[in-house]
Short mmCIF file of C-alpha atoms and ligand atoms in Angstrom, two decimals:
data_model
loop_
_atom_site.label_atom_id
_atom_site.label_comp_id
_atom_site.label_asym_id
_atom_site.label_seq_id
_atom_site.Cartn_x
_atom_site.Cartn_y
_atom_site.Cartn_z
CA UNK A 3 -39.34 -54.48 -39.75
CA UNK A 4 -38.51 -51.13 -38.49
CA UNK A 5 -35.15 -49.29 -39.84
CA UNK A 6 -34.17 -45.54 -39.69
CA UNK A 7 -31.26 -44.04 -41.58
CA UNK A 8 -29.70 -41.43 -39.30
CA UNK A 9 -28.10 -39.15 -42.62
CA UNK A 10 -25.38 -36.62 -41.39
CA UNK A 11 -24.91 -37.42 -38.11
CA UNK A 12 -21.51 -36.60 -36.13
CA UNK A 13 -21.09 -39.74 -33.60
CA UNK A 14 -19.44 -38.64 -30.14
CA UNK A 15 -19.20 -35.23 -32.19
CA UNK A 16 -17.24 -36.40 -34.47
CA UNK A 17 -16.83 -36.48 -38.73
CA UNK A 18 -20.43 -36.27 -39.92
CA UNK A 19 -21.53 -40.13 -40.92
CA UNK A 20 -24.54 -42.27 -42.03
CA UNK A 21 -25.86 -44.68 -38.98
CA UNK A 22 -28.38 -47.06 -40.44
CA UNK A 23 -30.42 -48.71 -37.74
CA UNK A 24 -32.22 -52.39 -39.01
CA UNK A 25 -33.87 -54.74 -36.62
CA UNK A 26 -32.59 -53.08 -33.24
CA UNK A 27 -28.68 -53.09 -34.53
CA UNK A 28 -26.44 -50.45 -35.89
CA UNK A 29 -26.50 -52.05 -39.39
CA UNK A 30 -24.44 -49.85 -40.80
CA UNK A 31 -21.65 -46.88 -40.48
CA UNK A 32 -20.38 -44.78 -43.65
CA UNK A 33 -20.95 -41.99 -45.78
CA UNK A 34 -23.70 -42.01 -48.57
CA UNK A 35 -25.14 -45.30 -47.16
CA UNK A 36 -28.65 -46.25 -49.08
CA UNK A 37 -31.58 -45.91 -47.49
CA UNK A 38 -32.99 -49.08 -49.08
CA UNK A 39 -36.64 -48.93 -47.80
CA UNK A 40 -35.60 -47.22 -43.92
CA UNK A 41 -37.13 -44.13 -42.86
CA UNK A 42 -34.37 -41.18 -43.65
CA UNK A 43 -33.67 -38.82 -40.65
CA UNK A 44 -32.27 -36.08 -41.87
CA UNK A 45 -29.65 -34.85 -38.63
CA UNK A 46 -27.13 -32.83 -40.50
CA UNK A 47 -25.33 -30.74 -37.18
CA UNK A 48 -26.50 -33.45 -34.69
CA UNK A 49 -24.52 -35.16 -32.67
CA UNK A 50 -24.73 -38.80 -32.07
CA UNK A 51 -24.13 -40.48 -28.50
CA UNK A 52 -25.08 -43.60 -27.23
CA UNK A 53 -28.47 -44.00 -25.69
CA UNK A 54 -27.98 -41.86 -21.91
CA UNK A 55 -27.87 -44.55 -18.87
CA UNK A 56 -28.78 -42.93 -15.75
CA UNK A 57 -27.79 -44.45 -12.04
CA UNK A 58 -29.65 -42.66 -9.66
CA UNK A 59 -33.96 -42.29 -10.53
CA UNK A 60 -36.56 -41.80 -8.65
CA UNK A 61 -39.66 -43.24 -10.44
CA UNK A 62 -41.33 -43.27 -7.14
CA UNK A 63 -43.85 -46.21 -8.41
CA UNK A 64 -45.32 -47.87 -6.32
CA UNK A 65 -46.38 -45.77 -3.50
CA UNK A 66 -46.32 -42.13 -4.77
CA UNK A 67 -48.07 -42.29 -8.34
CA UNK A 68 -49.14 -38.69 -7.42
CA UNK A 69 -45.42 -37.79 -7.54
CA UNK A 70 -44.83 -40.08 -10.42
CA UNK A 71 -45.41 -43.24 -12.08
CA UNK A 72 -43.10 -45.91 -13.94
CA UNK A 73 -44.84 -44.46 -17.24
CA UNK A 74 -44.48 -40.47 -16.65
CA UNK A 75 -40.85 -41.09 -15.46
CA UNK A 76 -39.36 -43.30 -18.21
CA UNK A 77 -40.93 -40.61 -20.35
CA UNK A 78 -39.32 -38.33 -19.44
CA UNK A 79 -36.42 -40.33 -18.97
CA UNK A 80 -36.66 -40.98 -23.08
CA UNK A 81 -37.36 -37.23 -24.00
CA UNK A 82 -33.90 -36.55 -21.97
CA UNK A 83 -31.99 -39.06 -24.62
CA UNK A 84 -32.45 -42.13 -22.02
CA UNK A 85 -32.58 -45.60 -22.96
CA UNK A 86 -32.06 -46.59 -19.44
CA UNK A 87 -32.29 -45.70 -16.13
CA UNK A 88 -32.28 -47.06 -12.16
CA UNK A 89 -34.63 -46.24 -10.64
CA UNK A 90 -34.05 -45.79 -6.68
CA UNK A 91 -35.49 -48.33 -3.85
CA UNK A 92 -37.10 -45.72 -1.79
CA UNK A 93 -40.59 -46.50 -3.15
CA UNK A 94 -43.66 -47.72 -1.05
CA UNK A 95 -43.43 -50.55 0.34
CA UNK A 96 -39.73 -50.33 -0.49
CA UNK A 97 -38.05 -51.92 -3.53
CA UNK A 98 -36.25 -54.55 -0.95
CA UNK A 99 -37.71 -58.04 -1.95
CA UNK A 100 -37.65 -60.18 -5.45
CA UNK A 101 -41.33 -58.80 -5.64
CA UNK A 102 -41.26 -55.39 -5.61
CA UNK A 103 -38.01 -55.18 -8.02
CA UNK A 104 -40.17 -57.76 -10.20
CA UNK A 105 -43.00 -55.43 -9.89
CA UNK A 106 -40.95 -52.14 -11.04
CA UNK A 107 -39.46 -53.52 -13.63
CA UNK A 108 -42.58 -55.17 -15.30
CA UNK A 109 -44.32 -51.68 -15.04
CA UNK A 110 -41.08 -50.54 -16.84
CA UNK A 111 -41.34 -53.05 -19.38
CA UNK A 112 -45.31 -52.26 -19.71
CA UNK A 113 -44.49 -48.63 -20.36
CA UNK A 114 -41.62 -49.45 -22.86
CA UNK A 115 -40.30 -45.63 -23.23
CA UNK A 116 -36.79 -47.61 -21.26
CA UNK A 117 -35.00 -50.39 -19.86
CA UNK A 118 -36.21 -49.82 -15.93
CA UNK A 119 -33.26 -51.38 -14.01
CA UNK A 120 -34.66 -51.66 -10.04
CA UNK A 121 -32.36 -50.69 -7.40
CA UNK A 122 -32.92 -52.84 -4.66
CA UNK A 123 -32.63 -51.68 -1.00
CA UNK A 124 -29.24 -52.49 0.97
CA UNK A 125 -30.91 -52.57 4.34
CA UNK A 126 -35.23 -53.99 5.25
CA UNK A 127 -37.15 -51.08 4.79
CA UNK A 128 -34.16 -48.58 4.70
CA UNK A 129 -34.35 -48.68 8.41
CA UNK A 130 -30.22 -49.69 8.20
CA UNK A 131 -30.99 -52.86 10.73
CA UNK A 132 -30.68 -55.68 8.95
CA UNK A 133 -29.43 -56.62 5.44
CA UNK A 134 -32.64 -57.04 2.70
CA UNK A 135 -33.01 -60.08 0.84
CA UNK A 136 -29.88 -59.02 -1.59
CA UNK A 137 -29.51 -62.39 -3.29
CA UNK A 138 -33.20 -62.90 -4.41
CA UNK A 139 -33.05 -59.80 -5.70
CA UNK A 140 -29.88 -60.39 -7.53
CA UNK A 141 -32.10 -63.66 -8.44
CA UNK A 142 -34.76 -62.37 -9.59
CA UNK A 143 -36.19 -61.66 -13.39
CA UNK A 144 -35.49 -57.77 -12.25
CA UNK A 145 -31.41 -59.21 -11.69
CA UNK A 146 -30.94 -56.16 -9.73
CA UNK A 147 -26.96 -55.22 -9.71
CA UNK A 148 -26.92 -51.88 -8.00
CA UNK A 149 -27.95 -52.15 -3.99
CA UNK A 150 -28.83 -48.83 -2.43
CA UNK A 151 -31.03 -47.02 1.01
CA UNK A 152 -30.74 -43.95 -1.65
CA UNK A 153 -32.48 -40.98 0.78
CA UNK A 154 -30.28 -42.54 3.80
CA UNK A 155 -27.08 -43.35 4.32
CA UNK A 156 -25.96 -47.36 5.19
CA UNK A 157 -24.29 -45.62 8.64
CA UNK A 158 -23.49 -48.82 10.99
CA UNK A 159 -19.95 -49.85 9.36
CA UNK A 160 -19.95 -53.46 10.26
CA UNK A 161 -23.92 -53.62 7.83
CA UNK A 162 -21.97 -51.55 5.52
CA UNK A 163 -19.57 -54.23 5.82
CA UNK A 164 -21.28 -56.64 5.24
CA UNK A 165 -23.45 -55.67 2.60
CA UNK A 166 -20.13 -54.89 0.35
CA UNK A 167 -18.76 -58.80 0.89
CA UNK A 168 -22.50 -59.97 -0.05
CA UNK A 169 -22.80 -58.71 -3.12
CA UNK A 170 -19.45 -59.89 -4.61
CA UNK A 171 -21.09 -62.93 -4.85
CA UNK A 172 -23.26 -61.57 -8.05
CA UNK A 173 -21.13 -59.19 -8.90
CA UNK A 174 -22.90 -56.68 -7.68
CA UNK A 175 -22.15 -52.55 -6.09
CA UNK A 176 -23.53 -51.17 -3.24
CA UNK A 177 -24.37 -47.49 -4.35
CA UNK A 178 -23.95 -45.04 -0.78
CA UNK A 179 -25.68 -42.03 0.08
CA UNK A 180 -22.93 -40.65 2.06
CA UNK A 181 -24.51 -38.66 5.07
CA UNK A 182 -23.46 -39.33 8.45
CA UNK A 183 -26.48 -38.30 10.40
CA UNK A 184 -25.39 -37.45 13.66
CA UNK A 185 -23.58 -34.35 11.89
CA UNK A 186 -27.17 -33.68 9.34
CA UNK A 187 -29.44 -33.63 11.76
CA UNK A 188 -32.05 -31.14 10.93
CA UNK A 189 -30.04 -29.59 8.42
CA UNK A 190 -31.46 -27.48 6.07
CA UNK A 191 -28.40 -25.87 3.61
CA UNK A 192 -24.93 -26.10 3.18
CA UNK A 193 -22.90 -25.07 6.10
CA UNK A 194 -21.16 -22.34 5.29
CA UNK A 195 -21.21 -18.30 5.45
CA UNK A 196 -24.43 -17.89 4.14
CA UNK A 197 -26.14 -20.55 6.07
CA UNK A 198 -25.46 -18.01 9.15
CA UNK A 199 -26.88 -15.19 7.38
CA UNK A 200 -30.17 -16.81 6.29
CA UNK A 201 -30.62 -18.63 9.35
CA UNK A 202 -30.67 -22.02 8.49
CA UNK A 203 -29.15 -25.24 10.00
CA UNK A 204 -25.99 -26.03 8.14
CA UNK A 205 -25.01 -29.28 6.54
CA UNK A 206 -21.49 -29.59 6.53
CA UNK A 207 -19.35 -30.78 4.03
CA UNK A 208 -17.57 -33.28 6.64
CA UNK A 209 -20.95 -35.35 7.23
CA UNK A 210 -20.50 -36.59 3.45
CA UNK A 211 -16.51 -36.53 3.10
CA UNK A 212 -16.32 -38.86 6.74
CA UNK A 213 -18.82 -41.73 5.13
CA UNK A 214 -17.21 -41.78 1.88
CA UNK A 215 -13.30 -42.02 3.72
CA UNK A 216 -14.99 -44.91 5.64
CA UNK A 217 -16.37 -46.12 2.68
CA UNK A 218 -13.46 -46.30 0.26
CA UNK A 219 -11.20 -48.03 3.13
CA UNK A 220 -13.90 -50.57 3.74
CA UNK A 221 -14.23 -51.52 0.15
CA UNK A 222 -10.17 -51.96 -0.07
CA UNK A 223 -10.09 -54.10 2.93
CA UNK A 224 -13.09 -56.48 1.86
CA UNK A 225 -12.29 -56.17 -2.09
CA UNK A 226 -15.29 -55.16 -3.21
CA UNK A 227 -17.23 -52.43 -5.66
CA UNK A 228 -18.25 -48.90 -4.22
CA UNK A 229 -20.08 -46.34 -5.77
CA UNK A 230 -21.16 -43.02 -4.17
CA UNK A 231 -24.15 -41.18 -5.16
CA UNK A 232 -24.01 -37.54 -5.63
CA UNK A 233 -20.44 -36.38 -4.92
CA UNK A 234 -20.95 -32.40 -3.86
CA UNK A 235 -17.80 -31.28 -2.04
CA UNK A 236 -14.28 -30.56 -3.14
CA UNK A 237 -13.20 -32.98 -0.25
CA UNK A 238 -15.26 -35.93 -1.34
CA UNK A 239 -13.60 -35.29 -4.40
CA UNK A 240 -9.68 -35.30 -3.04
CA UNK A 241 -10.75 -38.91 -0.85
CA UNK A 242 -12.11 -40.62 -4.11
CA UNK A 243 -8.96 -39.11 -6.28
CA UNK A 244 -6.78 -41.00 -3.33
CA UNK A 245 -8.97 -43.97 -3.19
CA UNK A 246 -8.30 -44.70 -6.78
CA UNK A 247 -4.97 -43.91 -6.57
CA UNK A 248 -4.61 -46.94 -4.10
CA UNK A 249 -6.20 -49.13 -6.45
CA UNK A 250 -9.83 -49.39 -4.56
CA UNK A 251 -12.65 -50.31 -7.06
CA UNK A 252 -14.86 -46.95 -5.82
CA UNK A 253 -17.12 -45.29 -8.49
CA UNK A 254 -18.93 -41.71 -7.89
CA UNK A 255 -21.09 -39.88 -9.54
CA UNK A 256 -22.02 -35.82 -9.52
CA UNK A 257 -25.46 -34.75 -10.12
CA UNK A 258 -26.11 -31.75 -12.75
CA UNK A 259 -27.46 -29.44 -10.29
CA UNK A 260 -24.19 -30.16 -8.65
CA UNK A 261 -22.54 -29.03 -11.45
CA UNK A 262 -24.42 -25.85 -12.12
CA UNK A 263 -25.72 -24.49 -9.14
CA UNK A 264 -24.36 -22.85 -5.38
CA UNK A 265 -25.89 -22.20 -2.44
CA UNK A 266 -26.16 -18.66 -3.54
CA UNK A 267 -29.49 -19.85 -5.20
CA UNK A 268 -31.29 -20.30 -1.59
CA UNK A 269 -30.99 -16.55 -0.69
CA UNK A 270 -34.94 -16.55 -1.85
CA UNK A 271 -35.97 -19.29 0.40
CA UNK A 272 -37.57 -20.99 -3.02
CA UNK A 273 -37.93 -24.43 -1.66
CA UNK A 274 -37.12 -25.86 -5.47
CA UNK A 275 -33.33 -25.58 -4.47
CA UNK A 276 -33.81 -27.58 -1.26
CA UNK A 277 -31.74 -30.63 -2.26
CA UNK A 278 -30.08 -33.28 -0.45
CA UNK A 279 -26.83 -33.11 -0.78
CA UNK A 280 -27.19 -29.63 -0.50
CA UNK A 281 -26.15 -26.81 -3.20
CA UNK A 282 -22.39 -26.25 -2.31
CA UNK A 283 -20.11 -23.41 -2.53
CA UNK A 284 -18.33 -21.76 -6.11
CA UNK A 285 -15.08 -24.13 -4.76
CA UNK A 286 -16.95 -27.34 -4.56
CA UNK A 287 -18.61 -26.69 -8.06
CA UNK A 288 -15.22 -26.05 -9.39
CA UNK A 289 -14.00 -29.42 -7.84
CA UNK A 290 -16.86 -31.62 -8.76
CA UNK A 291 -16.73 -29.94 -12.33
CA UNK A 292 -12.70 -31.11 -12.31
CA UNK A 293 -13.14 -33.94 -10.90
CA UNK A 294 -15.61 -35.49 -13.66
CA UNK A 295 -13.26 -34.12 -16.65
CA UNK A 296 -10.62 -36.19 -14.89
CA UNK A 297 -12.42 -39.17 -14.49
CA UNK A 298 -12.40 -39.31 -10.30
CA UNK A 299 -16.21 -38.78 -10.89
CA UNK A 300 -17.16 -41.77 -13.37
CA UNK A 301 -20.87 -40.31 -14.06
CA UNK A 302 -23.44 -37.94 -14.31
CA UNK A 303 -26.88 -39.03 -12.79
CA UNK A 304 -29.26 -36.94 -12.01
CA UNK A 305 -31.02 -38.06 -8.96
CA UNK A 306 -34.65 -37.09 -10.54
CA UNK A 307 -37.12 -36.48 -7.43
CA UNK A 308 -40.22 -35.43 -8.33
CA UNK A 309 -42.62 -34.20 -5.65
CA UNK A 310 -46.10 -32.98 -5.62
CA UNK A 311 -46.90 -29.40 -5.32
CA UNK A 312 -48.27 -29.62 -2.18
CA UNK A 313 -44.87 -31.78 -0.57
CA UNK A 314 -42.24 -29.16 -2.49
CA UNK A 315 -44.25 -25.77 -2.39
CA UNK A 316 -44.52 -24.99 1.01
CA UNK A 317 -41.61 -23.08 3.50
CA UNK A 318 -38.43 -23.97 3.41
CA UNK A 319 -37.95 -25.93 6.35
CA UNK A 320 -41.28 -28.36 5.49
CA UNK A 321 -40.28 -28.59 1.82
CA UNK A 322 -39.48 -32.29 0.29
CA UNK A 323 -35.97 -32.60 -1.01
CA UNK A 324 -35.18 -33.12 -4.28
CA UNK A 325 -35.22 -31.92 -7.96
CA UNK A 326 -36.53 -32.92 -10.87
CA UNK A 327 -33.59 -33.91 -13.74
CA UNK A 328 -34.08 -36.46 -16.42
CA UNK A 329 -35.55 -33.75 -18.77
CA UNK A 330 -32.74 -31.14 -18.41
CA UNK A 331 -29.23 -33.06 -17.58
CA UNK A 332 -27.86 -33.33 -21.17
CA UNK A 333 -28.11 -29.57 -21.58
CA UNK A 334 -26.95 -29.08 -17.97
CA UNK A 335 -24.23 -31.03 -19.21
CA UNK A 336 -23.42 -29.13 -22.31
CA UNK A 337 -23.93 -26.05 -19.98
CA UNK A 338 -21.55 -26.78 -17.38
CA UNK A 339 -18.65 -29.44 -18.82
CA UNK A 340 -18.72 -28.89 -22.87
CA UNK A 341 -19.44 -24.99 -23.58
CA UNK A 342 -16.73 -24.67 -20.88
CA UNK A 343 -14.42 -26.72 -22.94
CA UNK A 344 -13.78 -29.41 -19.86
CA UNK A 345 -15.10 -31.79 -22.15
CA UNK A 346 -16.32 -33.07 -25.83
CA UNK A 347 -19.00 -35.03 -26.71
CA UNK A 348 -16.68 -38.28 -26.51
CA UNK A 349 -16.55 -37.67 -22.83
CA UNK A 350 -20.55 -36.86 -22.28
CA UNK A 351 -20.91 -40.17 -24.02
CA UNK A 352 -18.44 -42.07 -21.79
CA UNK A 353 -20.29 -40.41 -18.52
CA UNK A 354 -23.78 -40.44 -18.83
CA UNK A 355 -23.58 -43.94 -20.87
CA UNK A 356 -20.29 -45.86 -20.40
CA UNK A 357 -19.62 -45.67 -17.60
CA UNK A 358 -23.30 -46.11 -15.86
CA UNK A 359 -23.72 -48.90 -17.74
CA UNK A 360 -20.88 -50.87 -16.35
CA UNK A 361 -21.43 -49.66 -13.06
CA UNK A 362 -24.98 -51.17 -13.28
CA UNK A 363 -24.09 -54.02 -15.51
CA UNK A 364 -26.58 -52.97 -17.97
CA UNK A 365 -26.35 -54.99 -20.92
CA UNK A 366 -27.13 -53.86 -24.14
CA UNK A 367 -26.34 -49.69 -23.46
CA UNK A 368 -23.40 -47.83 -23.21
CA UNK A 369 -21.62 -49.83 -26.11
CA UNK A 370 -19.68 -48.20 -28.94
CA UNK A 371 -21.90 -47.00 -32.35
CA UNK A 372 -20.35 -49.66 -34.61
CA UNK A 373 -21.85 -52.35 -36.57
CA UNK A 374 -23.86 -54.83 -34.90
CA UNK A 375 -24.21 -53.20 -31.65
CA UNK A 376 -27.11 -52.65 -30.43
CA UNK A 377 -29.02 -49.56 -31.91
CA UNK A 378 -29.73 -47.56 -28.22
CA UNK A 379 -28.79 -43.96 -29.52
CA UNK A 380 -29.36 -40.21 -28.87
CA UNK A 381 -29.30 -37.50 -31.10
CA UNK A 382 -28.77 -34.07 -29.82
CA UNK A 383 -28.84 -30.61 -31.15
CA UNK A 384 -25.72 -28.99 -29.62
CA UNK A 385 -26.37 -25.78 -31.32
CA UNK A 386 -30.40 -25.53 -29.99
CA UNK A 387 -31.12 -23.52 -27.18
CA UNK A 388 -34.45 -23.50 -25.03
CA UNK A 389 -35.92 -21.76 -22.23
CA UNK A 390 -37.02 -24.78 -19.53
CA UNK A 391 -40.54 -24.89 -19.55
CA UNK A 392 -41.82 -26.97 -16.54
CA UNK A 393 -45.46 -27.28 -17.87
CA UNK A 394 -44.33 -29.12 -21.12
CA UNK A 395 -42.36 -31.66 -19.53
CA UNK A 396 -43.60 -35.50 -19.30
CA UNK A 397 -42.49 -35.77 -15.89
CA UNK A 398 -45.24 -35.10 -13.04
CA UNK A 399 -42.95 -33.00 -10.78
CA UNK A 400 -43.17 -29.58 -11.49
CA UNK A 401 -39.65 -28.99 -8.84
CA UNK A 402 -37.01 -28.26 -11.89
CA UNK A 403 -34.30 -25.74 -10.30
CA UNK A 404 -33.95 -24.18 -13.95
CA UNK A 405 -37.43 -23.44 -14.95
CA UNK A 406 -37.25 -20.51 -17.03
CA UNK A 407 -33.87 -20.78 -17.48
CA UNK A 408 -32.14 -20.76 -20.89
CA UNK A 409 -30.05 -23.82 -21.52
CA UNK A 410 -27.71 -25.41 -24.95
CA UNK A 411 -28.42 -28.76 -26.39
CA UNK A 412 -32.12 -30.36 -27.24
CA UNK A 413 -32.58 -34.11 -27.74
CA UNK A 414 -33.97 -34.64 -31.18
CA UNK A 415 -34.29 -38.16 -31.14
CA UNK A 416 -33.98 -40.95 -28.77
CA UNK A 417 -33.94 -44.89 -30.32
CA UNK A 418 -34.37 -48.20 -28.02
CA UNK A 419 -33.18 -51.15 -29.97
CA UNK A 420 -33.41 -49.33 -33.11
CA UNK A 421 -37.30 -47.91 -32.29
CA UNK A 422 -37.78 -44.14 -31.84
CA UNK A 423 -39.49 -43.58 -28.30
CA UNK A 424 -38.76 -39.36 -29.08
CA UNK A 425 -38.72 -37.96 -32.72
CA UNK A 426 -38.20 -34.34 -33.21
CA UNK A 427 -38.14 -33.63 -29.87
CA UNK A 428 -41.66 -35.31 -28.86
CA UNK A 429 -42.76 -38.69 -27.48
CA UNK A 430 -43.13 -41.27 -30.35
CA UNK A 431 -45.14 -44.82 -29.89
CA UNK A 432 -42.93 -46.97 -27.47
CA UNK A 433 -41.83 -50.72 -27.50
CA UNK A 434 -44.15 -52.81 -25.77
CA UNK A 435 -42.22 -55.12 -23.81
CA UNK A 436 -39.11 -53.48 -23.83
CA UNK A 437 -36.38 -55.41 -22.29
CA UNK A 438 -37.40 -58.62 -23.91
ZN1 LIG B 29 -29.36 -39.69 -2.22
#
């Protein structure tokens, strides 16, 4: 059937090796392996990391196809070294019934490029009223794990509550936007110096840090699992580093603009930086930075949110929030946490595979590349650099905060179940049927 030899390759950066990849499982691991029939792939200097798993995407199917669609997303998603992603509840109608999570993830299996795991919403509609069918969802073919209102925040305690003793019943995590929105409303940047100078409404730091203290003590006292999306202050950081210290079962993640960027880059008013949460300060990049290399933040996700031209290029205050990300976070990555030396290529693999996979309960990724597992894997050209070009990208958002920018690292290759969906760094024929 379909086999690759991957000749050369370092795993997790490591001694250079021979993967061979037979009928969707790592066959084999040495040196000089024979090729006996398989395609070669020559990757001498690669590196080698299990297929990416990303938490937090916006695929924004069904609803907003002229954002994006299942297809264009999970595209992109592959050409970023993806083999799956989540992708986020806040479609329309919203992903909070066993039908619309069905729906997503047959389009996902349809477009085959990844394993689409649905999100389904926490609350009906996102309105935070009343819980959403959790257990049908959890039911369903879609077996949705990760609950989320991703773009608000679960704010009444006693439905955050609840929602956290619900889904220990199928093991699964409620996934918190942490905003309280008394303290955002009509905020437009981070709340700090600068906010005052440019004239915009600030966001302060405390409207995420007070949810995510309520948060972690709610999920002690009921015993169940938290995660919180996008982690951006040095504060949320220092509650999460106690919270696990105390033995809470809490998860985070940190996007890669989080990691990269300050609020220094809204100065211009270029509405591509509008972002919620908000570009911090130099001292919350720092913390967010130390705080994944120390394993308080678990993952990277990268909160894709792709938005037409016409909902992202207008004035600041009107402009969508949100940034495009699938395409760009391993290099942000390599950017921000390996070229720094906070981290090797063992510890990309264990947060932007790992450790999203067991978060989401995805079976099948984030496993170890030994023998027999199955063959989900990334190669990546650590030594490439490339200037981000926004019109070659698969996604249909244009919004990336680092067009033009020059970043390290270039996916080469991307395999699902031992089938390329990216070869040499461009889209190859998918699986049909992906998740079967
Ligand atoms: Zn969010």
């Amino acid at each position: 059937m379909n086999a690759h030899l991957i000749r050369g390759v370092r795993p997790l950066g490591g001694e250079p090796a021979d993967l061979l990849l037979r009928d969707g499982v790592i066959e084999a691991v040495g040196t000089g392996l024979d090729a006996g029939g398989a395609d070669v792939v020559d990757a001498d200097g690669l590196v080698a990391l299990p297929g990416l798993v990303d938490l937090h995407t916006h695929l924004r199917e069904p609803g907003r196809e002229d954002a994006e669609t299942v297809e264009s997303g999970t595209r992109a998603a592959a050409l970023g070294g993806f083999t799956a992603v989540h992708a986020m509840a806040n479609t329309d109608p919203v992903a909070d019934t066993a039908g619309v999570v069905e729906q997503v993830w047959r389009l996902g299996r349809r477009a085959g490029w990844v394993d689409v795991r649905p999100v389904g919403a926490v609350t009906v509609g996102l309105a935070g009223e009343r819980l959403a069918e959790l257990g049908a969802m959890a039911d369903s073919a879609a077996a949705v794990r990760v609950f989320s209102d991703d773009g608000n925040c679960v704010h009444d305690a006693v439905l955050m509550r609840r929602a956290l003793e619900y889904v220990k019943a199928f093991d699964g995590v409620v996934a918190q936007h942490a905003q309280e929105p008394r303290l955002t409303a009509g905020a437009q940047m981070h709340e700090g110096a600068l906010s005052g100078v440019l004239g915009l409404q600030g966001w302060p730091a405390v409207a995420e840090e007070a949810i995510i203290a309520r948060d972690v003590l709610l999920a002690g006292h009921v015993g169940s699992r938290l995660h919180v999306c996008h982690v951006s202050t040095a504060g949320s950081v220092e509650i999460l580093r106690w919270a696990k210290s105390r033995g809470v079962a809490v998860t985070a993640e940190v996007t890669p603009h989080h990691l990269l960027l300050t609020d220094e880059q809204v100065r211009g008013y270029d509405p591509v930086f509008k972002v919620n949460p908000p570009l911090r300060s130099t001292e919350d990049v720092d913390a967010v930075r130390a705080g994944l290399a120390d394993g308080t933040i678990d993952v990277v996700a990268t909160d894709h949110a792709p938005h037409t031209v016409e909902d992202k290029d207008c004035e600041w205050a009107a402009a969508a929030m949100g940034m495009t990300g699938l395409e760009t976070a391993l290099s942000v990555v390599a950017e921000a946490m390996v070229e720094t030396g906070l981290m090797g290529w063992d510890d990309v693999a264990r947060v932007m595979s790992h450790a999203p996979a067991l978060i989401g309960r995805v079976a099948g990724h984030g496993r170890p590349l030994t023998v027999g597992e199955p063959a989900n894997v990334t190669l990546v050209d650590p030594a490439a650099r490339r200037t981000v070009a926004v019109g070659q990208m698969a996604t249909q958002g244009r919004n990336s905060p680092f067009a033009g920018r020059e970043l390290p690292g270039r996916v080469v290759a991307t395999f699902l179940r031992g089938v390329p969906t990216v070869l040499d760094g461009v889209s190859a024929h998918p699986l049909v049927g992906a998740d079967a």
